[in-house]
Short mmCIF file of C-alpha atoms in Angstrom, two decimals:
data_model
loop_
_atom_site.label_atom_id
_atom_site.label_comp_id
_atom_site.label_asym_id
_atom_site.label_seq_id
_atom_site.Cartn_x
_atom_site.Cartn_y
_atom_site.Cartn_z
CA MET A 1 15.15 7.85 -9.56
CA THR A 2 11.70 6.21 -10.65
CA LYS A 3 12.04 4.35 -14.04
CA LEU A 4 10.50 5.91 -17.49
CA ARG A 5 8.68 2.43 -17.18
CA SER A 6 6.99 2.75 -13.85
CA TRP A 7 4.99 5.51 -15.16
CA PHE A 8 4.15 5.40 -18.25
CA LEU A 9 1.21 2.45 -17.68
CA PRO A 10 -0.09 4.76 -15.44
CA VAL A 11 -0.56 7.26 -17.14
CA ALA A 12 -1.29 5.77 -20.41
CA VAL A 13 -4.48 4.40 -18.60
CA TRP A 14 -5.34 7.95 -17.13
CA ILE A 15 -4.93 9.65 -20.38
CA ALA A 16 -7.32 6.53 -21.61
CA LEU A 17 -10.06 7.26 -19.23
CA VAL A 18 -10.50 11.00 -19.57
CA GLY A 19 -10.85 10.35 -23.46
CA ALA A 20 -13.01 8.08 -22.93
CA PHE A 21 -15.39 10.29 -20.21
CA VAL A 22 -15.12 13.13 -22.23
CA ALA A 23 -16.29 11.36 -25.67
CA LEU A 24 -18.75 9.67 -24.01
CA PHE A 25 -19.75 12.95 -22.60
CA ALA A 26 -19.51 14.59 -25.92
CA PHE A 27 -21.50 11.95 -27.31
CA THR A 28 -24.38 11.85 -24.89
CA SER A 29 -25.25 15.51 -24.25
CA GLY A 30 -27.85 15.69 -26.29
CA SER A 31 -29.71 12.24 -26.46
CA GLY A 32 -30.69 12.40 -22.12
CA LEU A 33 -27.98 11.04 -20.02
CA PRO A 34 -29.13 12.51 -17.21
CA TYR A 35 -27.58 15.71 -15.72
CA TRP A 36 -27.28 14.22 -12.17
CA LEU A 37 -25.33 11.06 -13.05
CA VAL A 38 -22.91 13.05 -15.07
CA SER A 39 -23.14 15.54 -11.91
CA LEU A 40 -21.82 13.07 -10.03
CA VAL A 41 -19.35 10.97 -11.97
CA VAL A 42 -18.12 14.23 -12.66
CA SER A 43 -17.46 14.77 -9.08
CA TRP A 44 -17.09 11.82 -8.10
CA LEU A 45 -13.98 10.33 -9.70
CA PRO A 46 -11.15 12.20 -8.94
CA PHE A 47 -12.06 11.20 -5.32
CA ILE A 48 -12.07 7.61 -6.28
CA VAL A 49 -9.37 7.69 -8.86
CA LEU A 50 -7.09 9.91 -6.16
CA MET A 51 -7.72 7.26 -3.55
CA SER A 52 -6.91 4.51 -5.31
CA VAL A 53 -4.06 6.25 -6.29
CA TRP A 54 -3.47 6.31 -2.89
CA VAL A 55 -3.65 3.23 -1.93
CA TRP A 56 -1.45 1.51 -4.39
CA LEU A 57 1.20 3.54 -3.78
CA SER A 58 0.59 2.95 0.01
CA ARG A 59 0.49 -0.80 -0.96
CA ARG A 60 3.39 -0.67 -3.51
CA ASN A 61 5.83 1.54 -0.96
CA ARG A 62 4.76 -0.75 2.20
CA ARG A 63 8.09 -3.34 2.29
CA ALA A 64 10.71 0.44 0.57
CA SER A 65 10.56 1.66 3.97
CA SER A 66 12.47 -0.40 5.72
CA GLY A 67 13.29 -3.82 3.09
CA THR A 68 11.38 -6.06 5.23
CA SER A 69 7.77 -6.78 5.58
CA LEU A 70 5.80 -7.07 8.80
CA VAL A 71 6.24 -10.28 9.45
CA ASP A 72 9.76 -10.87 8.28
CA LEU A 73 9.74 -8.21 11.88
CA TYR A 74 7.76 -10.30 13.98
CA GLU A 75 9.60 -14.22 13.03
CA GLN A 76 12.71 -11.51 14.29
CA GLN A 77 11.29 -10.44 17.03
CA VAL A 78 10.26 -14.18 17.67
CA PHE A 79 13.78 -14.96 17.33
CA GLU A 80 14.97 -12.01 19.35
CA SER A 81 12.76 -13.34 22.13
CA GLN A 82 13.39 -16.88 22.31
CA ARG A 83 17.02 -15.82 22.36
CA THR A 84 16.97 -13.62 25.12
CA ASN A 85 15.17 -16.31 26.92
CA ALA A 86 17.53 -18.72 26.86
CA LEU A 87 20.70 -16.13 28.20
CA LEU A 88 17.97 -15.46 31.18
CA GLU A 89 17.38 -19.55 32.01
CA ARG A 90 21.34 -19.71 31.52
CA ILE A 91 21.67 -16.81 33.40
CA ALA A 92 18.87 -18.18 36.18
CA THR A 93 20.81 -21.89 36.10
CA ALA A 94 24.19 -20.11 37.36
CA LEU A 95 22.26 -18.64 40.32
CA GLU A 96 20.65 -21.74 41.55
CA LYS A 97 24.30 -23.51 41.69
CA PRO A 98 25.60 -24.00 45.22
CA SER A 99 28.64 -21.71 45.72
CA ALA A 100 31.57 -23.44 46.51
CA GLY A 101 32.77 -22.01 49.51
#
């Protein structure tokens, strides 16, 4: 369960941004702000915010799935490969020894 504090800041920022945009639109609606600019901002702002939140969540939850980063997993794989190579070398030397008999 997520803490209330972890969601408070993004929600507060979102409310502030929407309020600032509404205020800007209300004050500049009669001043000659180009309609195409307002239309562009209104149509692309939700998409940009959605993609930003998606990237932020994916980067935040990268370690949550397995508990380790990709570098840690790579280091574990290298260690296991070295251990396997050492065991295979021991087997190879044991097979090369002439049998007593």
